[in-house]
Amino acid sequence: MSQSTIEVAGGSLFPTYARYPLAIVKGEGSWLWDSEGNKYLDFMSGIAVTNLGHVPQRVKEALVAQLDQLWHISNLFQIPNQADAAKLITDNSCGDAVFFCNSGAEANEAAIKLARRYQQLVARNGRYEVISFTQSFHGRTLATLTATGQDKVKEGFLPLPEGFTHIALNDIELLKATITDKTAAVMLEMVQAEGGILLVDPTYIKQVAELCKSEGILLIIDEIQTGMGRTGKLFAYEHFGIEPDIFTLAKGLGSGFPVGAMVAKEALREGFTAGSHGSTFGGTPIATAAVKATIETIVEEKVVDHAAKQGEYLITQLREKLSGCSFVNEVRGLGLIIGIECKEPIASVIVEAQSEGLLVISAGPNVIRLLPNLLVSNEEIDQAVQILTKLLSNR
Ligand SMILES: *Cc1c(COP(=O)(O)O)cnc(C)c1O
């Protein structure tokens, strides 16, 4: 593909993304190739999507087999793959009921709708308000961008839906003071990823879970970026000894096949009835074949343990190699979601890393975000750390 083809393609598209002038055309494991044949070590995984690396064999075989059988059937029929995929999720989590959709925003939209409908029609307390947190990110639909605690995603989209409040994270007294008799749910990420790799405080989240329970408020955990083994547990809430009432999945759920899920506890099942929510494409035979193969691979091949081990190795290497680097403030993370917070904007570091053959992304202006796939090797980690050390030490 020539440079001009890329520009022509851009010409017919909305300018919703600030795209790099690279067309990635092939991937395998931790590696990507562009249209000019250049090779890159992928430490962003399509933003925590290709958690099993590019074109993972077992998921590919499941998709190819399903492509020969059946692509689409309405949710008015039984869909065996969907039931199996849901069982794999509930067998491996605190959840009991799954709704499949096609993206993270849709999963969070479903979570907000379920929370409201449960409070209004099952608990019958008229509660509708959702408390979420500054620096959070929950998606781009009108309700989920309203839940998002960053002004930049809201510009120009007024009026926003009612019933959303934002407060600072990790301040339990502030949360207590914000709760009213209209509070239906508290919604948060265990690691605010888009917000800058900001970790929830372990004591705080335990207090939040207890407070929610005692007040009849639903705890919604957005696991869209942190789920599917990313943090060294299958779901990030497991680190903290708590159980959400609802959690949401998308990014890594189908290893790159677009699919999302909203998962809830048994008590919430009756919050939705036939016709109260739905999606034409939610949980198609193909999408849920990808989910099944992804979870089977993660569980049977002990991918979560490997992610925990490699996360420890990566963060230790980074802290050691960058310890004398005056441009770096802090390296922090959980498992294989790691941020290098710098003293100044890092947009140019990302472009320089690309020319060195390493793909990384930002999380806010000053944080370099590392999201390698969960099967990444020590050698690949060493290579990435070497490139980053070289670039950051020169500043
Ligand atoms: C990516 C992301 C979303 C939105 O997912 P989409 O598939 O882009 O709609 C929501 N929450 C978190 C935490 C995310 O990282």
GROMACS .gro file of C-alpha atoms and ligand atoms in nm:
model
  410
    1MET     CA    1   0.000   0.000   0.000
    2SER     CA    2   0.147   0.338  -0.097
    3GLN     CA    3   0.135   0.655   0.110
    4SER     CA    4  -0.122   0.803  -0.133
    5THR     CA    5  -0.365   0.513  -0.079
    6ILE     CA    6  -0.356   0.588   0.294
    7GLU     CA    7  -0.436   0.953   0.225
    8VAL     CA    8  -0.721   0.867  -0.014
    9ALA     CA    9  -0.867   0.632   0.249
   10GLY     CA   10  -0.846   0.915   0.504
   11GLY     CA   11  -1.024   1.147   0.263
   12SER     CA   12  -1.353   0.956   0.282
   13LEU     CA   13  -1.344   0.906   0.658
   14PHE     CA   14  -1.448   1.130   0.945
   15PRO     CA   15  -1.142   1.279   1.112
   16THR     CA   16  -1.231   1.120   1.448
   17TYR     CA   17  -0.881   0.979   1.501
   18ALA     CA   18  -0.539   1.147   1.493
   19ARG     CA   19  -0.386   0.862   1.293
   20TYR     CA   20  -0.017   0.787   1.259
   21PRO     CA   21   0.101   0.761   0.896
   22LEU     CA   22   0.145   0.385   0.931
   23ALA     CA   23  -0.074   0.116   0.777
   24ILE     CA   24  -0.036  -0.207   0.973
   25VAL     CA   25  -0.121  -0.497   0.745
   26LYS     CA   26  -0.009  -0.815   0.922
   27GLY     CA   27   0.033  -0.946   1.275
   28GLU     CA   28   0.167  -1.255   1.447
   29GLY     CA   29   0.209  -1.294   1.823
   30SER     CA   30   0.382  -0.982   1.959
   31TRP     CA   31   0.481  -0.859   1.613
   32LEU     CA   32   0.326  -0.634   1.346
   33TRP     CA   33   0.429  -0.544   0.993
   34ASP     CA   34   0.342  -0.224   0.804
   35SER     CA   35   0.263  -0.185   0.434
   36GLU     CA   36   0.631  -0.107   0.363
   37GLY     CA   37   0.744  -0.432   0.527
   38ASN     CA   38   0.876  -0.273   0.848
   39LYS     CA   39   0.843  -0.485   1.162
   40TYR     CA   40   0.723  -0.359   1.503
   41LEU     CA   41   0.716  -0.499   1.854
   42ASP     CA   42   0.357  -0.440   1.968
   43PHE     CA   43   0.334  -0.310   2.325
   44MET     CA   44  -0.017  -0.167   2.289
   45SER     CA   45  -0.219  -0.466   2.163
   46GLY     CA   46  -0.479  -0.250   1.986
   47ILE     CA   47  -0.540  -0.091   2.331
   48ALA     CA   48  -0.564  -0.410   2.539
   49VAL     CA   49  -0.760  -0.603   2.275
   50THR     CA   50  -0.520  -0.864   2.134
   51ASN     CA   51  -0.435  -1.002   2.477
   52LEU     CA   52  -0.337  -1.341   2.329
   53GLY     CA   53  -0.119  -1.178   2.064
   54HIS     CA   54  -0.207  -1.136   1.698
   55VAL     CA   55  -0.391  -1.420   1.521
   56PRO     CA   56  -0.388  -1.664   1.815
   57GLN     CA   57  -0.411  -2.014   1.666
   58ARG     CA   58  -0.687  -2.159   1.882
   59VAL     CA   59  -0.920  -1.860   1.842
   60LYS     CA   60  -0.849  -1.853   1.469
   61GLU     CA   61  -0.942  -2.222   1.435
   62ALA     CA   62  -1.266  -2.168   1.628
   63LEU     CA   63  -1.357  -1.872   1.404
   64VAL     CA   64  -1.273  -2.056   1.081
   65ALA     CA   65  -1.481  -2.358   1.191
   66GLN     CA   66  -1.774  -2.130   1.279
   67LEU     CA   67  -1.745  -1.942   0.947
   68ASP     CA   68  -1.821  -2.273   0.774
   69GLN     CA   69  -2.127  -2.339   0.991
   70LEU     CA   70  -2.337  -2.028   1.060
   71TRP     CA   71  -2.261  -1.656   1.073
   72HIS     CA   72  -2.572  -1.499   1.212
   73ILE     CA   73  -2.899  -1.598   1.371
   74SER     CA   74  -3.137  -1.373   1.559
   75ASN     CA   75  -3.140  -1.371   1.938
   76LEU     CA   76  -3.498  -1.494   1.902
   77PHE     CA   77  -3.335  -1.841   1.878
   78GLN     CA   78  -3.114  -2.047   2.108
   79ILE     CA   79  -2.747  -1.980   2.032
   80PRO     CA   80  -2.535  -2.264   2.178
   81ASN     CA   81  -2.202  -2.076   2.149
   82GLN     CA   82  -2.355  -1.782   2.338
   83ALA     CA   83  -2.481  -2.003   2.621
   84ASP     CA   84  -2.143  -2.179   2.641
   85ALA     CA   85  -1.950  -1.850   2.639
   86ALA     CA   86  -2.175  -1.709   2.912
   87LYS     CA   87  -2.119  -2.022   3.123
   88LEU     CA   88  -1.742  -1.987   3.084
   89ILE     CA   89  -1.769  -1.629   3.212
   90THR     CA   90  -1.994  -1.714   3.508
   91ASP     CA   91  -1.791  -2.029   3.598
   92ASN     CA   92  -1.477  -1.814   3.619
   93SER     CA   93  -1.617  -1.503   3.792
   94CYS     CA   94  -1.855  -1.384   4.064
   95GLY     CA   95  -2.121  -1.319   3.800
   96ASP     CA   96  -2.430  -1.530   3.727
   97ALA     CA   97  -2.597  -1.377   3.420
   98VAL     CA   98  -2.442  -1.239   3.100
   99PHE     CA   99  -2.575  -1.005   2.831
  100PHE     CA  100  -2.367  -0.997   2.511
  101CYS     CA  101  -2.324  -0.683   2.302
  102ASN     CA  102  -2.065  -0.553   2.057
  103SER     CA  103  -1.846  -0.301   2.235
  104GLY     CA  104  -1.736  -0.160   2.567
  105ALA     CA  105  -1.965   0.139   2.549
  106GLU     CA  106  -2.261  -0.090   2.487
  107ALA     CA  107  -2.162  -0.309   2.783
  108ASN     CA  108  -2.152  -0.004   3.012
  109GLU     CA  109  -2.476   0.126   2.862
  110ALA     CA  110  -2.635  -0.212   2.947
  111ALA     CA  111  -2.491  -0.191   3.301
  112ILE     CA  112  -2.639   0.156   3.358
  113LYS     CA  113  -2.975   0.048   3.214
  114LEU     CA  114  -2.983  -0.268   3.429
  115ALA     CA  115  -2.892  -0.072   3.743
  116ARG     CA  116  -3.171   0.178   3.684
  117ARG     CA  117  -3.429  -0.081   3.585
  118TYR     CA  118  -3.345  -0.306   3.881
  119GLN     CA  119  -3.372  -0.019   4.128
  120GLN     CA  120  -3.693   0.113   3.976
  121LEU     CA  121  -3.884  -0.206   3.894
  122VAL     CA  122  -3.742  -0.472   4.130
  123ALA     CA  123  -3.619  -0.284   4.439
  124ARG     CA  124  -3.889  -0.021   4.370
  125ASN     CA  125  -3.700   0.265   4.532
  126GLY     CA  126  -3.700   0.512   4.242
  127ARG     CA  127  -3.321   0.539   4.238
  128TYR     CA  128  -3.156   0.638   3.910
  129GLU     CA  129  -2.838   0.831   3.984
  130VAL     CA  130  -2.494   0.695   3.895
  131ILE     CA  131  -2.184   0.817   4.079
  132SER     CA  132  -1.864   0.785   3.877
  133PHE     CA  133  -1.517   0.935   3.907
  134THR     CA  134  -1.303   1.213   3.766
  135GLN     CA  135  -1.046   1.084   3.516
  136SER     CA  136  -1.262   0.777   3.444
  137PHE     CA  137  -1.344   0.655   3.095
  138HIS     CA  138  -1.658   0.455   3.021
  139GLY     CA  139  -1.728   0.497   2.649
  140ARG     CA  140  -1.872   0.722   2.380
  141THR     CA  141  -2.249   0.670   2.379
  142LEU     CA  142  -2.444   0.957   2.534
  143ALA     CA  143  -2.492   0.780   2.868
  144THR     CA  144  -2.138   0.640   2.889
  145LEU     CA  145  -1.969   0.966   2.789
  146THR     CA  146  -2.179   1.133   3.056
  147ALA     CA  147  -2.052   0.876   3.309
  148THR     CA  148  -1.697   0.943   3.187
  149GLY     CA  149  -1.512   1.186   3.415
  150GLN     CA  150  -1.325   1.375   3.144
  151ASP     CA  151  -1.463   1.694   2.987
  152LYS     CA  152  -1.291   1.645   2.651
  153VAL     CA  153  -1.530   1.366   2.546
  154LYS     CA  154  -1.839   1.580   2.624
  155GLU     CA  155  -1.766   1.896   2.425
  156GLY     CA  156  -2.043   1.985   2.184
  157PHE     CA  157  -2.277   1.702   2.285
  158LEU     CA  158  -2.512   1.889   2.520
  159PRO     CA  159  -2.765   1.826   2.658
  160LEU     CA  160  -2.636   1.517   2.836
  161PRO     CA  161  -2.865   1.263   3.006
  162GLU     CA  162  -2.956   1.337   3.367
  163GLY     CA  163  -2.857   1.142   3.674
  164PHE     CA  164  -2.477   1.134   3.668
  165THR     CA  165  -2.241   1.276   3.932
  166HIS     CA  166  -1.860   1.271   3.936
  167ILE     CA  167  -1.631   1.280   4.238
  168ALA     CA  168  -1.260   1.230   4.303
  169LEU     CA  169  -1.140   0.871   4.342
  170ASN     CA  170  -0.999   0.726   4.667
  171ASP     CA  171  -1.186   0.961   4.907
  172ILE     CA  172  -1.442   0.760   5.105
  173GLU     CA  173  -1.578   1.058   5.302
  174LEU     CA  174  -1.650   1.238   4.975
  175LEU     CA  175  -1.837   0.934   4.845
  176LYS     CA  176  -2.041   0.912   5.167
  177ALA     CA  177  -2.127   1.280   5.135
  178THR     CA  178  -2.230   1.240   4.769
  179ILE     CA  179  -2.466   0.944   4.813
  180THR     CA  180  -2.833   1.039   4.825
  181ASP     CA  181  -3.159   0.843   4.833
  182LYS     CA  182  -3.150   0.867   4.452
  183THR     CA  183  -2.813   0.688   4.416
  184ALA     CA  184  -2.865   0.371   4.211
  185ALA     CA  185  -2.505   0.273   4.140
  186VAL     CA  186  -2.139   0.354   4.184
  187MET     CA  187  -1.934   0.285   3.872
  188LEU     CA  188  -1.555   0.265   3.852
  189GLU     CA  189  -1.242   0.111   3.703
  190MET     CA  190  -0.987  -0.071   3.920
  191VAL     CA  191  -0.716   0.099   3.715
  192GLN     CA  192  -0.821   0.421   3.543
  193ALA     CA  193  -0.653   0.340   3.215
  194GLU     CA  194  -0.739   0.623   2.975
  195GLY     CA  195  -0.715   0.856   3.276
  196GLY     CA  196  -0.341   0.792   3.322
  197ILE     CA  197  -0.296   0.443   3.480
  198LEU     CA  198  -0.433   0.557   3.816
  199LEU     CA  199  -0.484   0.271   4.061
  200VAL     CA  200  -0.776   0.240   4.297
  201ASP     CA  201  -0.667   0.229   4.662
  202PRO     CA  202  -0.721  -0.126   4.803
  203THR     CA  203  -0.865  -0.002   5.136
  204TYR     CA  204  -1.090   0.246   4.957
  205ILE     CA  205  -1.243  -0.007   4.719
  206LYS     CA  206  -1.322  -0.243   5.009
  207GLN     CA  207  -1.495   0.045   5.188
  208VAL     CA  208  -1.684   0.134   4.869
  209ALA     CA  209  -1.805  -0.226   4.833
  210GLU     CA  210  -1.923  -0.236   5.198
  211LEU     CA  211  -2.090   0.104   5.170
  212CYS     CA  212  -2.273   0.004   4.852
  213LYS     CA  213  -2.394  -0.317   5.014
  214SER     CA  214  -2.523  -0.147   5.328
  215GLU     CA  215  -2.696   0.132   5.130
  216GLY     CA  216  -2.857  -0.087   4.862
  217ILE     CA  217  -2.641   0.074   4.593
  218LEU     CA  218  -2.513  -0.138   4.304
  219LEU     CA  219  -2.138  -0.159   4.251
  220ILE     CA  220  -2.050  -0.155   3.880
  221ILE     CA  221  -1.690  -0.230   3.788
  222ASP     CA  222  -1.575  -0.142   3.438
  223GLU     CA  223  -1.335  -0.425   3.348
  224ILE     CA  224  -1.330  -0.341   2.978
  225GLN     CA  225  -0.958  -0.265   2.977
  226THR     CA  226  -0.852  -0.445   3.298
  227GLY     CA  227  -1.041  -0.771   3.241
  228MET     CA  228  -0.944  -1.094   3.064
  229GLY     CA  229  -0.617  -1.143   3.252
  230ARG     CA  230  -0.466  -0.802   3.182
  231THR     CA  231  -0.384  -0.720   3.547
  232GLY     CA  232  -0.256  -1.066   3.645
  233LYS     CA  233  -0.600  -1.185   3.759
  234LEU     CA  234  -0.876  -1.287   3.519
  235PHE     CA  235  -1.073  -0.982   3.643
  236ALA     CA  236  -0.908  -0.694   3.828
  237TYR     CA  237  -1.166  -0.688   4.112
  238GLU     CA  238  -1.015  -1.022   4.230
  239HIS     CA  239  -0.707  -0.834   4.356
  240PHE     CA  240  -0.914  -0.656   4.618
  241GLY     CA  241  -1.128  -0.929   4.776
  242ILE     CA  242  -1.453  -0.768   4.659
  243GLU     CA  243  -1.735  -0.874   4.428
  244PRO     CA  244  -1.915  -0.624   4.205
  245ASP     CA  245  -2.290  -0.651   4.144
  246ILE     CA  246  -2.222  -0.582   3.777
  247PHE     CA  247  -1.903  -0.583   3.570
  248THR     CA  248  -1.841  -0.511   3.205
  249LEU     CA  249  -1.609  -0.664   2.947
  250ALA     CA  250  -1.511  -0.596   2.587
  251LYS     CA  251  -1.158  -0.524   2.466
  252GLY     CA  252  -0.981  -0.859   2.525
  253LEU     CA  253  -1.299  -1.067   2.533
  254GLY     CA  254  -1.286  -1.186   2.170
  255SER     CA  255  -0.908  -1.155   2.109
  256GLY     CA  256  -0.980  -0.890   1.845
  257PHE     CA  257  -1.323  -1.004   1.727
  258PRO     CA  258  -1.559  -0.722   1.835
  259VAL     CA  259  -1.774  -0.833   2.128
  260GLY     CA  260  -1.875  -0.696   2.469
  261ALA     CA  261  -2.052  -0.836   2.773
  262MET     CA  262  -2.234  -0.712   3.081
  263VAL     CA  263  -2.218  -0.960   3.370
  264ALA     CA  264  -2.434  -0.941   3.683
  265LYS     CA  265  -2.512  -1.125   4.005
  266GLU     CA  266  -2.812  -1.356   4.035
  267ALA     CA  267  -3.022  -1.100   4.224
  268LEU     CA  268  -3.011  -0.867   3.923
  269ARG     CA  269  -3.129  -1.122   3.667
  270GLU     CA  270  -3.490  -1.015   3.706
  271GLY     CA  271  -3.388  -0.655   3.635
  272PHE     CA  272  -3.417  -0.741   3.267
  273THR     CA  273  -3.713  -0.926   3.116
  274ALA     CA  274  -3.787  -1.032   2.757
  275GLY     CA  275  -3.790  -0.716   2.548
  276SER     CA  276  -3.639  -0.482   2.807
  277HIS     CA  277  -3.297  -0.472   2.639
  278GLY     CA  278  -3.146  -0.622   2.325
  279SER     CA  279  -2.901  -0.609   2.037
  280THR     CA  280  -2.924  -0.743   1.682
  281PHE     CA  281  -2.561  -0.849   1.672
  282GLY     CA  282  -2.507  -0.913   2.043
  283GLY     CA  283  -2.343  -1.255   2.090
  284THR     CA  284  -2.361  -1.391   1.735
  285PRO     CA  285  -2.239  -1.749   1.678
  286ILE     CA  286  -1.911  -1.608   1.540
  287ALA     CA  287  -1.853  -1.353   1.818
  288THR     CA  288  -1.921  -1.606   2.090
  289ALA     CA  289  -1.703  -1.869   1.920
  290ALA     CA  290  -1.423  -1.614   1.966
  291VAL     CA  291  -1.518  -1.559   2.332
  292LYS     CA  292  -1.529  -1.934   2.401
  293ALA     CA  293  -1.189  -2.000   2.244
  294THR     CA  294  -1.039  -1.695   2.415
  295ILE     CA  295  -1.151  -1.795   2.765
  296GLU     CA  296  -1.065  -2.163   2.711
  297THR     CA  297  -0.715  -2.060   2.604
  298ILE     CA  298  -0.672  -1.824   2.901
  299VAL     CA  299  -0.790  -2.084   3.152
  300GLU     CA  300  -0.634  -2.400   3.010
  301GLU     CA  301  -0.300  -2.242   2.920
  302LYS     CA  302  -0.270  -2.056   3.252
  303VAL     CA  303  -0.232  -1.724   3.070
  304VAL     CA  304  -0.327  -1.522   3.378
  305ASP     CA  305  -0.032  -1.658   3.581
  306HIS     CA  306   0.201  -1.581   3.293
  307ALA     CA  307   0.061  -1.226   3.272
  308ALA     CA  308   0.120  -1.173   3.645
  309LYS     CA  309   0.478  -1.300   3.615
  310GLN     CA  310   0.559  -1.096   3.303
  311GLY     CA  311   0.397  -0.786   3.455
  312GLU     CA  312   0.626  -0.821   3.756
  313TYR     CA  313   0.928  -0.865   3.528
  314LEU     CA  314   0.837  -0.567   3.307
  315ILE     CA  315   0.772  -0.325   3.593
  316THR     CA  316   1.089  -0.434   3.778
  317GLN     CA  317   1.300  -0.390   3.465
  318LEU     CA  318   1.148  -0.048   3.393
  319ARG     CA  319   1.198   0.075   3.751
  320GLU     CA  320   1.557  -0.047   3.751
  321LYS     CA  321   1.658   0.084   3.408
  322LEU     CA  322   1.475   0.417   3.444
  323SER     CA  323   1.574   0.481   3.807
  324GLY     CA  324   1.832   0.747   3.721
  325CYS     CA  325   1.622   0.907   3.448
  326SER     CA  326   1.526   1.264   3.540
  327PHE     CA  327   1.251   1.279   3.274
  328VAL     CA  328   1.054   1.002   3.450
  329ASN     CA  329   0.840   1.066   3.760
  330GLU     CA  330   0.706   0.721   3.834
  331VAL     CA  331   0.645   0.375   3.688
  332ARG     CA  332   0.319   0.221   3.812
  333GLY     CA  333   0.074  -0.048   3.711
  334LEU     CA  334  -0.101  -0.374   3.786
  335GLY     CA  335   0.004  -0.686   3.596
  336LEU     CA  336   0.052  -0.595   3.230
  337ILE     CA  337  -0.113  -0.254   3.233
  338ILE     CA  338   0.176  -0.024   3.310
  339GLY     CA  339   0.226   0.352   3.293
  340ILE     CA  340   0.549   0.549   3.281
  341GLU     CA  341   0.459   0.894   3.411
  342CYS     CA  342   0.696   1.157   3.275
  343LYS     CA  343   0.762   1.517   3.370
  344GLU     CA  344   0.657   1.652   3.029
  345PRO     CA  345   0.431   1.554   2.735
  346ILE     CA  346   0.536   1.226   2.573
  347ALA     CA  347   0.368   1.242   2.228
  348SER     CA  348   0.711   1.271   2.061
  349VAL     CA  349   0.843   0.968   2.256
  350ILE     CA  350   0.566   0.756   2.104
  351VAL     CA  351   0.659   0.861   1.750
  352GLU     CA  352   1.031   0.805   1.818
  353ALA     CA  353   0.952   0.460   1.961
  354GLN     CA  354   0.773   0.379   1.635
  355SER     CA  355   1.085   0.461   1.436
  356GLU     CA  356   1.277   0.231   1.671
  357GLY     CA  357   1.025  -0.045   1.594
  358LEU     CA  358   0.821  -0.030   1.917
  359LEU     CA  359   0.450   0.053   1.938
  360VAL     CA  360   0.323   0.208   2.263
  361ILE     CA  361   0.044   0.456   2.344
  362SER     CA  362  -0.025   0.738   2.584
  363ALA     CA  363  -0.266   0.757   2.877
  364GLY     CA  364  -0.314   1.130   2.911
  365PRO     CA  365  -0.047   1.380   2.801
  366ASN     CA  366   0.242   1.270   3.026
  367VAL     CA  367   0.200   0.895   3.065
  368ILE     CA  368   0.340   0.626   2.833
  369ARG     CA  369   0.106   0.327   2.852
  370LEU     CA  370   0.239  -0.025   2.799
  371LEU     CA  371  -0.005  -0.303   2.712
  372PRO     CA  372   0.189  -0.596   2.566
  373ASN     CA  373   0.000  -0.917   2.498
  374LEU     CA  374  -0.026  -1.153   2.795
  375LEU     CA  375   0.202  -1.415   2.636
  376VAL     CA  376   0.490  -1.170   2.587
  377SER     CA  377   0.836  -1.323   2.641
  378ASN     CA  378   1.125  -1.200   2.857
  379GLU     CA  379   1.329  -1.130   2.543
  380GLU     CA  380   1.051  -0.912   2.399
  381ILE     CA  381   1.023  -0.726   2.731
  382ASP     CA  382   1.400  -0.673   2.733
  383GLN     CA  383   1.386  -0.528   2.381
  384ALA     CA  384   1.104  -0.287   2.466
  385VAL     CA  385   1.271  -0.176   2.789
  386GLN     CA  386   1.598  -0.116   2.603
  387ILE     CA  387   1.429   0.107   2.343
  388LEU     CA  388   1.233   0.302   2.605
  389THR     CA  389   1.540   0.346   2.826
  390LYS     CA  390   1.736   0.481   2.532
  391LEU     CA  391   1.462   0.729   2.435
  392LEU     CA  392   1.384   0.848   2.787
  393SER     CA  393   1.745   0.878   2.904
  394ASN     CA  394   1.819   1.117   2.617
  395ARG     CA  395   1.575   1.377   2.747
  396LIG     C1  396  -1.221   0.113   2.582
  396LIG     C2  397  -1.299   0.134   2.706
  396LIG     C3  398  -1.437   0.157   2.702
  396LIG     C4  399  -1.514   0.172   2.573
  396LIG     O1  400  -1.506   0.060   2.492
  396LIG     P1  401  -1.548   0.073   2.335
  396LIG     O2  402  -1.541  -0.070   2.286
  396LIG     O3  403  -1.449   0.162   2.271
  396LIG     O4  404  -1.685   0.127   2.331
  396LIG     C5  405  -1.504   0.170   2.823
  396LIG     N1  406  -1.440   0.161   2.940
  396LIG     C6  407  -1.306   0.138   2.947
  396LIG     C7  408  -1.241   0.128   3.082
  396LIG     C8  409  -1.231   0.126   2.831
  396LIG     O5  410  -1.100   0.107   2.839
   0.00000   0.00000   0.00000
